[in-house]
PDB file of C-alpha atoms in Angstrom:
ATOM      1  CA  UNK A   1      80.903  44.527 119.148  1.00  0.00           C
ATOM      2  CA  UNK A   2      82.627  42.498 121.624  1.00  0.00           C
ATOM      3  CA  UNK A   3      86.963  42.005 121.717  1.00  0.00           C
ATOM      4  CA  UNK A   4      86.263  38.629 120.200  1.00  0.00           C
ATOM      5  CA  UNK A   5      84.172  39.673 117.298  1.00  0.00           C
ATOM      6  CA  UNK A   6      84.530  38.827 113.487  1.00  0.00           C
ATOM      7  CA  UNK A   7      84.032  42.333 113.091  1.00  0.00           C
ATOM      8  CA  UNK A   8      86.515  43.680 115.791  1.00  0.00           C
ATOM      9  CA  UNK A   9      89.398  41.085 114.862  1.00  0.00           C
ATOM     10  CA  UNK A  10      88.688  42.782 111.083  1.00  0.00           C
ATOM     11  CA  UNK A  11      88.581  46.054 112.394  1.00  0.00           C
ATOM     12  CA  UNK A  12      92.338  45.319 114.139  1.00  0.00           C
ATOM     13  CA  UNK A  13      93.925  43.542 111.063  1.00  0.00           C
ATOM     14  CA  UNK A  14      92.890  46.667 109.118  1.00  0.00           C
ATOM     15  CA  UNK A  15      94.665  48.755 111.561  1.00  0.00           C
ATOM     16  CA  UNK A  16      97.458  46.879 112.159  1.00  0.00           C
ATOM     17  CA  UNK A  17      98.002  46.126 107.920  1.00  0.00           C
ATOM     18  CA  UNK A  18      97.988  50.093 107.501  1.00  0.00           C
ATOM     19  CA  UNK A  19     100.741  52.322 107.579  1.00  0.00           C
ATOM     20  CA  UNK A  20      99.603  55.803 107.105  1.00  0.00           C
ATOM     21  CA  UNK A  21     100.177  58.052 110.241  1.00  0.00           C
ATOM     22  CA  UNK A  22      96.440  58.729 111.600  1.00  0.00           C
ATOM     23  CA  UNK A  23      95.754  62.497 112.995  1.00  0.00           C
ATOM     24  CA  UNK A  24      92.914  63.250 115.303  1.00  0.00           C
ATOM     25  CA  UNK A  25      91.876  66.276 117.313  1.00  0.00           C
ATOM     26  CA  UNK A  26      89.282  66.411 120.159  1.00  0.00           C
ATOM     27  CA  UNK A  27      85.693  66.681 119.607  1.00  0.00           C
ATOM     28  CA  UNK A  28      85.403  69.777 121.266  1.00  0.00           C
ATOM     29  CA  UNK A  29      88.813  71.805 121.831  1.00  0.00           C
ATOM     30  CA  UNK A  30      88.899  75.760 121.610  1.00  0.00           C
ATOM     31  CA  UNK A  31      89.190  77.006 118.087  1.00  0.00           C
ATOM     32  CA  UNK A  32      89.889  80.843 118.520  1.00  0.00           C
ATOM     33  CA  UNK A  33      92.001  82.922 121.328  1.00  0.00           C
ATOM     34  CA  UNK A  34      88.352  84.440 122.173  1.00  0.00           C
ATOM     35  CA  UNK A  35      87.023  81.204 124.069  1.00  0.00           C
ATOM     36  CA  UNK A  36      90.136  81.637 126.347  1.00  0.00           C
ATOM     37  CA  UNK A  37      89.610  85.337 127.601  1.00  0.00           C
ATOM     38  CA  UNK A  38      86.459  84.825 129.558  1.00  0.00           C
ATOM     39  CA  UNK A  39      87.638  82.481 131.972  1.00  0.00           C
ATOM     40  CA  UNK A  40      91.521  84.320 132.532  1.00  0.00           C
ATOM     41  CA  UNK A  41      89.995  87.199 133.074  1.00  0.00           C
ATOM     42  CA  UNK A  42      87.014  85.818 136.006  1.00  0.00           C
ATOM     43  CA  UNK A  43      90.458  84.992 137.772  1.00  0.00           C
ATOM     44  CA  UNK A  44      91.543  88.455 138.133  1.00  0.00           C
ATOM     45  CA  UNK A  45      90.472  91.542 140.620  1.00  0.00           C
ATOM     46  CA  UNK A  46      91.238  94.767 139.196  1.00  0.00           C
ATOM     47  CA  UNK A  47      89.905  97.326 141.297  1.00  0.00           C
ATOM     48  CA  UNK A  48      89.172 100.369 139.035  1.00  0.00           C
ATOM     49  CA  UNK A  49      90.800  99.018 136.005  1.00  0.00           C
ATOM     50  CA  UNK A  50      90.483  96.609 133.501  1.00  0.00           C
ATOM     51  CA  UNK A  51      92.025  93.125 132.112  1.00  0.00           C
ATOM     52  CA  UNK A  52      92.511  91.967 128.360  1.00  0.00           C
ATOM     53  CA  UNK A  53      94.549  90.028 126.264  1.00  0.00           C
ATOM     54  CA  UNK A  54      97.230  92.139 124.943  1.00  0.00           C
ATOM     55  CA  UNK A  55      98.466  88.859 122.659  1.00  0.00           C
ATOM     56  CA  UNK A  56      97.921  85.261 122.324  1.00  0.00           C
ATOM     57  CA  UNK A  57      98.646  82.961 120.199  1.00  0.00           C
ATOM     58  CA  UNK A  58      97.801  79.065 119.443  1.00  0.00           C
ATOM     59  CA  UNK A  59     100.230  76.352 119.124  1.00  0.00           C
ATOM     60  CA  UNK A  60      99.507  72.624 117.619  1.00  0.00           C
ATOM     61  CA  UNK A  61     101.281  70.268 119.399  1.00  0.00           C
ATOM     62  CA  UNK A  62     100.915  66.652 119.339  1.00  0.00           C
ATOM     63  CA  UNK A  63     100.351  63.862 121.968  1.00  0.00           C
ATOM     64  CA  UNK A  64     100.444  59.767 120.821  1.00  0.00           C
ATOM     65  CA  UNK A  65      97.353  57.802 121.892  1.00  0.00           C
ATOM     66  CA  UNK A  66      98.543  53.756 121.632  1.00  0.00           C
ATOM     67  CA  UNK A  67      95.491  51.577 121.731  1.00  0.00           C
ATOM     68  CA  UNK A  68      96.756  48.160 123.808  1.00  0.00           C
ATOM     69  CA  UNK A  69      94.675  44.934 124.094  1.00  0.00           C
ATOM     70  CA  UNK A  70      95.023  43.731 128.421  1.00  0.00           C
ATOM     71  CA  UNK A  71      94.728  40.022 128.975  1.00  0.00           C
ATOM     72  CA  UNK A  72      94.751  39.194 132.876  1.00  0.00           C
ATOM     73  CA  UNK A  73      96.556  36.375 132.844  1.00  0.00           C
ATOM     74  CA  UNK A  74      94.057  34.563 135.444  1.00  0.00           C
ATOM     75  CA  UNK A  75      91.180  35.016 133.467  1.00  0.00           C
ATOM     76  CA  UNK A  76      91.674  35.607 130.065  1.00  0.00           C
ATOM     77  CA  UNK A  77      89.423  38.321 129.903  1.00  0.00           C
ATOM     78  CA  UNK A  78      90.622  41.136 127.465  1.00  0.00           C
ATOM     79  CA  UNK A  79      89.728  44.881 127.509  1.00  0.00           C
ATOM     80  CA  UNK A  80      91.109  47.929 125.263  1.00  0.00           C
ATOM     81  CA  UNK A  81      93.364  50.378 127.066  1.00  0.00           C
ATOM     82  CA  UNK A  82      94.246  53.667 125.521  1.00  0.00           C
ATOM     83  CA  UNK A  83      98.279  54.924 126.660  1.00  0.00           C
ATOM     84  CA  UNK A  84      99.568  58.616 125.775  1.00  0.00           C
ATOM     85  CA  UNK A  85     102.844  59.824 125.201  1.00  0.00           C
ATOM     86  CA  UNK A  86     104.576  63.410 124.611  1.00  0.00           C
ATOM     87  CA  UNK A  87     107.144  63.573 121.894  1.00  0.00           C
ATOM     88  CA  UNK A  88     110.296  63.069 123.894  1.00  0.00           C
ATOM     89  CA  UNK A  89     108.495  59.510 124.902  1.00  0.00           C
ATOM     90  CA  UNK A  90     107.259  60.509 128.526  1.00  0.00           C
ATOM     91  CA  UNK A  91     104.027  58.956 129.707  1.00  0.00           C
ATOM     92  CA  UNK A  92     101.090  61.554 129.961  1.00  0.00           C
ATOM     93  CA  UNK A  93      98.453  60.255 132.421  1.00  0.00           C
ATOM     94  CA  UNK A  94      94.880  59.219 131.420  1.00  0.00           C
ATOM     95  CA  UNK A  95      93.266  61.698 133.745  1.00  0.00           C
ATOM     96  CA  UNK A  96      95.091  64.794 132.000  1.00  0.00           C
ATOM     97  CA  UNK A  97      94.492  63.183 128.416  1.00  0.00           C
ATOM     98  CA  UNK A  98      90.851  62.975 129.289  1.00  0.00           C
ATOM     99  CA  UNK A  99      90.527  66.365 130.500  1.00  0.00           C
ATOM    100  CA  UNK A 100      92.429  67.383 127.576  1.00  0.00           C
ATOM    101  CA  UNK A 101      89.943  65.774 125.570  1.00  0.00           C
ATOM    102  CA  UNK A 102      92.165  63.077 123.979  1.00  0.00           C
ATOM    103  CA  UNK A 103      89.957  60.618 124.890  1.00  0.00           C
ATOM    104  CA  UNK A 104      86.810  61.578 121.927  1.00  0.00           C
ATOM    105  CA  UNK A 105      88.821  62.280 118.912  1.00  0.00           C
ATOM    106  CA  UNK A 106      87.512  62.774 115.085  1.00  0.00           C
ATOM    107  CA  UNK A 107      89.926  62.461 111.742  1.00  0.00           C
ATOM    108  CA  UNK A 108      92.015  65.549 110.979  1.00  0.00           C
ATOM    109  CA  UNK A 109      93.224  64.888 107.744  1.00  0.00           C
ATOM    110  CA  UNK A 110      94.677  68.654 107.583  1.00  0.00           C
ATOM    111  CA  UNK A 111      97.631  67.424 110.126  1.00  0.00           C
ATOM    112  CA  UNK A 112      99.099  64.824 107.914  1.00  0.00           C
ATOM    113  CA  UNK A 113     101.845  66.398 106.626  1.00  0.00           C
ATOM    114  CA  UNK A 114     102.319  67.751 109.881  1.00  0.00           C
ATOM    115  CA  UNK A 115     105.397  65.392 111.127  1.00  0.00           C
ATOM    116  CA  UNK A 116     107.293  63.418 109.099  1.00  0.00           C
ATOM    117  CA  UNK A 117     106.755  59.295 108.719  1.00  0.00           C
ATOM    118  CA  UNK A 118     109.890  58.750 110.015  1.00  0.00           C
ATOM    119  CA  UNK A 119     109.477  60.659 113.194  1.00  0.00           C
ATOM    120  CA  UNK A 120     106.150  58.869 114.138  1.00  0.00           C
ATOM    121  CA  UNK A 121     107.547  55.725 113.562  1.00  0.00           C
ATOM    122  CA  UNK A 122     110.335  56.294 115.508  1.00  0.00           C
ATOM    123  CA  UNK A 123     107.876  57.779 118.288  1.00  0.00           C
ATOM    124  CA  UNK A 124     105.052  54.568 118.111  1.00  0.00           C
ATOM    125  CA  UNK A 125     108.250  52.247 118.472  1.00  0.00           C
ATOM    126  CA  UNK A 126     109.701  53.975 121.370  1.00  0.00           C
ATOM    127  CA  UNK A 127     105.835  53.714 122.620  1.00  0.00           C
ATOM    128  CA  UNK A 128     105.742  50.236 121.373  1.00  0.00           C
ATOM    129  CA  UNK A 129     108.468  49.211 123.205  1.00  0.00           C
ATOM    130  CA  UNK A 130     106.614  49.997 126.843  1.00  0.00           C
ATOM    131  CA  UNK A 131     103.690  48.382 125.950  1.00  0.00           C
ATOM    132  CA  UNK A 132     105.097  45.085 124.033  1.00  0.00           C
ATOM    133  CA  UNK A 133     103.963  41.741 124.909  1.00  0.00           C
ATOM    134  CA  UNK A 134     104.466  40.216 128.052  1.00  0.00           C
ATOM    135  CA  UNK A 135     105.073  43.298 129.612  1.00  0.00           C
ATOM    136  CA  UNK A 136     103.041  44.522 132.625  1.00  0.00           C
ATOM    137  CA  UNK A 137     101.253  48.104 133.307  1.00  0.00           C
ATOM    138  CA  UNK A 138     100.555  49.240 136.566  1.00  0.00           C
ATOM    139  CA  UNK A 139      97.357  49.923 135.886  1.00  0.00           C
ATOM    140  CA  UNK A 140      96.191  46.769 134.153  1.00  0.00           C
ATOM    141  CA  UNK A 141      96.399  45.216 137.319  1.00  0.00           C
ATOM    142  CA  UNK A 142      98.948  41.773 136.453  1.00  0.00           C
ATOM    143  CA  UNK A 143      97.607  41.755 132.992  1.00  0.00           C
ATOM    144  CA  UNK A 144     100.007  42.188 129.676  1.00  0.00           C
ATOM    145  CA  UNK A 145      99.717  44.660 127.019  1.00  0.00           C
ATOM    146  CA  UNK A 146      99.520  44.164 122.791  1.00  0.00           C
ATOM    147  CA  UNK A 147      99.850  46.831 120.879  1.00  0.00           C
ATOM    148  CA  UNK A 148      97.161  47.258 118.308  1.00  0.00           C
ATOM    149  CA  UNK A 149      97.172  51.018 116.884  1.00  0.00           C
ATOM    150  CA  UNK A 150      98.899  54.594 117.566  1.00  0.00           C
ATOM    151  CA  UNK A 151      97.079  58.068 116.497  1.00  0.00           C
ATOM    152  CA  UNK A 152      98.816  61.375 116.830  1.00  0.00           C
ATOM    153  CA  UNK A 153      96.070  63.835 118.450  1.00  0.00           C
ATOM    154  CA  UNK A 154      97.006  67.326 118.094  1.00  0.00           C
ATOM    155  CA  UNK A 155      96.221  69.758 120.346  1.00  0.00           C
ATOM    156  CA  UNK A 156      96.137  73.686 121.235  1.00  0.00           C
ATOM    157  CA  UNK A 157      98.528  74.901 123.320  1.00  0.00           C
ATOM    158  CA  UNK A 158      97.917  78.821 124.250  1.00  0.00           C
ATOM    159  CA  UNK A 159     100.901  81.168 125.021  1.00  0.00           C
ATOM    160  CA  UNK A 160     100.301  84.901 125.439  1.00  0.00           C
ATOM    161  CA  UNK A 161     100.321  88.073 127.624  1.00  0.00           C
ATOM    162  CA  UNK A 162      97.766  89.548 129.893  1.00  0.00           C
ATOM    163  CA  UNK A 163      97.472  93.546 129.852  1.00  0.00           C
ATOM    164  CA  UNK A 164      95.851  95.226 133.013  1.00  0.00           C
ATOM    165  CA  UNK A 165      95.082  98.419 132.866  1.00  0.00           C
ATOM    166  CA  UNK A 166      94.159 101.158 135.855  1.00  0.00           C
ATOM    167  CA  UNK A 167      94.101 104.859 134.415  1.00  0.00           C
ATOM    168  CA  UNK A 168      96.482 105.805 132.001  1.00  0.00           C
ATOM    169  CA  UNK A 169      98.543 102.783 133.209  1.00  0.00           C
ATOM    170  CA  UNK A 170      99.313  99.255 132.647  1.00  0.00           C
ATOM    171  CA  UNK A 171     101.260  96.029 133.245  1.00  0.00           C
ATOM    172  CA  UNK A 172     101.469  93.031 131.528  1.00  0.00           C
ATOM    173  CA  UNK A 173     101.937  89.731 132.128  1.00  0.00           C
ATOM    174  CA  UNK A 174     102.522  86.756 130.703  1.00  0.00           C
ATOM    175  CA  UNK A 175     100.830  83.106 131.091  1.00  0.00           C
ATOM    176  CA  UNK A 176     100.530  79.682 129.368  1.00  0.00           C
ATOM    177  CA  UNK A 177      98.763  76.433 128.997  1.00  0.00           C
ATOM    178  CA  UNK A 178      96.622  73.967 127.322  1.00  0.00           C
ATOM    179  CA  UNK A 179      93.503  75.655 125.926  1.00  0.00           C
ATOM    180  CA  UNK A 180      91.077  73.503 126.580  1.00  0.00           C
ATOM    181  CA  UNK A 181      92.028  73.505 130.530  1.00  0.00           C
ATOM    182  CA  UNK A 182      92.035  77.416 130.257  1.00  0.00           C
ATOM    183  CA  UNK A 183      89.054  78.244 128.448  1.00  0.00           C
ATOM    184  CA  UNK A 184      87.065  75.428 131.122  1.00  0.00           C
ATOM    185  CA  UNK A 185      88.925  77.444 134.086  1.00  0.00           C
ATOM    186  CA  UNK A 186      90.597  73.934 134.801  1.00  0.00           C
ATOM    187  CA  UNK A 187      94.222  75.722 135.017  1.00  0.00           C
ATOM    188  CA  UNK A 188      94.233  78.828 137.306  1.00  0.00           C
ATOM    189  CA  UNK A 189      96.156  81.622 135.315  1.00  0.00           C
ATOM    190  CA  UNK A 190      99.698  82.999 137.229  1.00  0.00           C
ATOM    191  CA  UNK A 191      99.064  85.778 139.765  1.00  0.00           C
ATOM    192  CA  UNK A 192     100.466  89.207 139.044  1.00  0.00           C
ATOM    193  CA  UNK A 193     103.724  89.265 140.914  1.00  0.00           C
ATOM    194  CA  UNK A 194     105.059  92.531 142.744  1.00  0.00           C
ATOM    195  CA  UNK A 195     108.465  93.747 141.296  1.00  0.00           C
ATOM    196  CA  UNK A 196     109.423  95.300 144.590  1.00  0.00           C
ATOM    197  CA  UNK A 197     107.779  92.992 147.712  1.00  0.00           C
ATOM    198  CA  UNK A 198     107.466  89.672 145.283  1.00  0.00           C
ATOM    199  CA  UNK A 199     103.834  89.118 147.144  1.00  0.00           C
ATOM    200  CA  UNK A 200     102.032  87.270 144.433  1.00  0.00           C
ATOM    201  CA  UNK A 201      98.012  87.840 143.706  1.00  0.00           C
ATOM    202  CA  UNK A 202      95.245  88.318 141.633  1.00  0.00           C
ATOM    203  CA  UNK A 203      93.968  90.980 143.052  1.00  0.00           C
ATOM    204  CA  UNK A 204      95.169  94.308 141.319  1.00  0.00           C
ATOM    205  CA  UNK A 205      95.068  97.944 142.428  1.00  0.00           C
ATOM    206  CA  UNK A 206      97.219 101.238 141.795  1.00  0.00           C
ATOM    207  CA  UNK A 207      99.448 103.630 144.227  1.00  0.00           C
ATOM    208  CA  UNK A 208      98.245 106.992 144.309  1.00  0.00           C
ATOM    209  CA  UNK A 209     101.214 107.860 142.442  1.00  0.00           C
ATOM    210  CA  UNK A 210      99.520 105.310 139.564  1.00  0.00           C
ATOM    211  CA  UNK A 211     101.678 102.190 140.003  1.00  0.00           C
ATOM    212  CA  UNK A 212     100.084  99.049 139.569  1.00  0.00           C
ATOM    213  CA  UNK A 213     101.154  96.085 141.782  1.00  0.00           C
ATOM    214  CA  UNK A 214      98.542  93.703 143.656  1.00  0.00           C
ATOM    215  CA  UNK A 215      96.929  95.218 146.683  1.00  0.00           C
ATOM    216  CA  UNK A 216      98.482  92.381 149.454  1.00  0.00           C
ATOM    217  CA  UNK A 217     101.585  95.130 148.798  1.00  0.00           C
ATOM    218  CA  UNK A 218     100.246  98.311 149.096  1.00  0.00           C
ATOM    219  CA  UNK A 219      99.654 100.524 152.784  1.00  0.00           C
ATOM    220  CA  UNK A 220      98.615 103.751 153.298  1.00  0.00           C
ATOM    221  CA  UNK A 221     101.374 106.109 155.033  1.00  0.00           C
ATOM    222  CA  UNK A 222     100.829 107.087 158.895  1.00  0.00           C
ATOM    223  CA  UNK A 223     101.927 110.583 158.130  1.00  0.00           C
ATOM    224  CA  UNK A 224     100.463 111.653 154.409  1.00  0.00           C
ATOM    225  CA  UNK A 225      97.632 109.270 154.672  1.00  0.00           C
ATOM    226  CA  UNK A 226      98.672 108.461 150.659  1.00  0.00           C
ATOM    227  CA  UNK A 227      98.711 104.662 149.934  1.00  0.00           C
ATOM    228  CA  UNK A 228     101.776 103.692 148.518  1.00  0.00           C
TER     229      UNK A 228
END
């Protein structure tokens, strides 16, 4: 099916005639907190000890996909162009969209009721607005951009706490991200950060006296010989 086909210019006049809000999610996104673990915890060195997930929870949060028709101007050739945007109306670049996943999407019906009409209107004009007519993108290389359809893709968004644990102590701490990036070990979790040196690692280990700090900030003591 080629831009100029019957069946493409029908396919656009249904979208552009409809004004229900269309929801997608990726193809394949993580569904559970248990597809994140593996790969935070391959990231972390805890000599003796142990790492879990001492809480995590998934947030929905949507992105705007706005489907644009390019015409260079010098040949007339036209291709489809997909732009994102975040809700406040900043541009979110193809490369992290597609390694979000935004880029193979299927129907989610189950989102809705999810955001109001009049807030997605408000946030396809806004992303109307830099792609109307006439007006060039950088990376359509001279050519101008017509808006043809807007989806709201939802997706997960992981927040929680990391517990490490080295005898009958433990530490926590705290990390974020897309969960798609960290359950593909795409987004490096935050190194454990020492409360008394600040030397940052991911390397773990525990004073003889049982405090747990990364090992970049522990010595052993000329005199006693104890590492501290």
């Amino acid at each position: 099916m080629t831009l100029d086909s019957r069946m493409f210019q029908w396919v656009l006049k249904q979208l552009g005639e409809s004004d229900n809000q269309r929801h997608s999610v990726p193809n394949d996104y993580p569904q559970s907190i248990h597809e994140i673990g593996p790969k935070l915890f391959e990231a972390y060195k805890v000599d003796s000890g142990s790492v879990q997930l001492a809480g995590c929870a998934l947030e929905d949060r949507p992105l705007l996909r706005v489907t644009v028709r390019s015409t260079e101007a010098s040949s007339g050739e036209s291709r489809l162009r997909h732009r994102f945007f975040t809700p406040d109306g900043g541009r979110v670049s193809n490369e992290l969209a597609e390694t979000l996943g935004a880029d193979e999407l299927v129907p989610a019906i189950q989102f809705r009721r999810s955001l109001a009409d009049a807030d997605v209107q408000q946030w396809i004009s806004v992303a109307r607005t830099a792609n109307a007519p006439g007006v060039e993108s950088a990376e359509s290389s001279g050519a101008a951009d017509e808006f043809l359809a807007a989806t709201v893709v939802w997706l997960k968004y992981a927040d929680g706490k990391l517990r490490f644990t080295i005898g009958e102590q433990n530490v926590e701490l705290p990390f974020a991200g897309w969960a798609r990036l960290l359950a593909r070990g795409l987004q490096e979790p935050p190194p454990y950060v020492c409360p008394l040196s600040g030397l940052r690692s991911h390397h773990l280990q525990a004073t003889d006296d049982g405090r747990i700090t990364v090992a970049e900030a522990i010595a052993a003591c000329e005199v006693s010989g104890r590492r501290v």
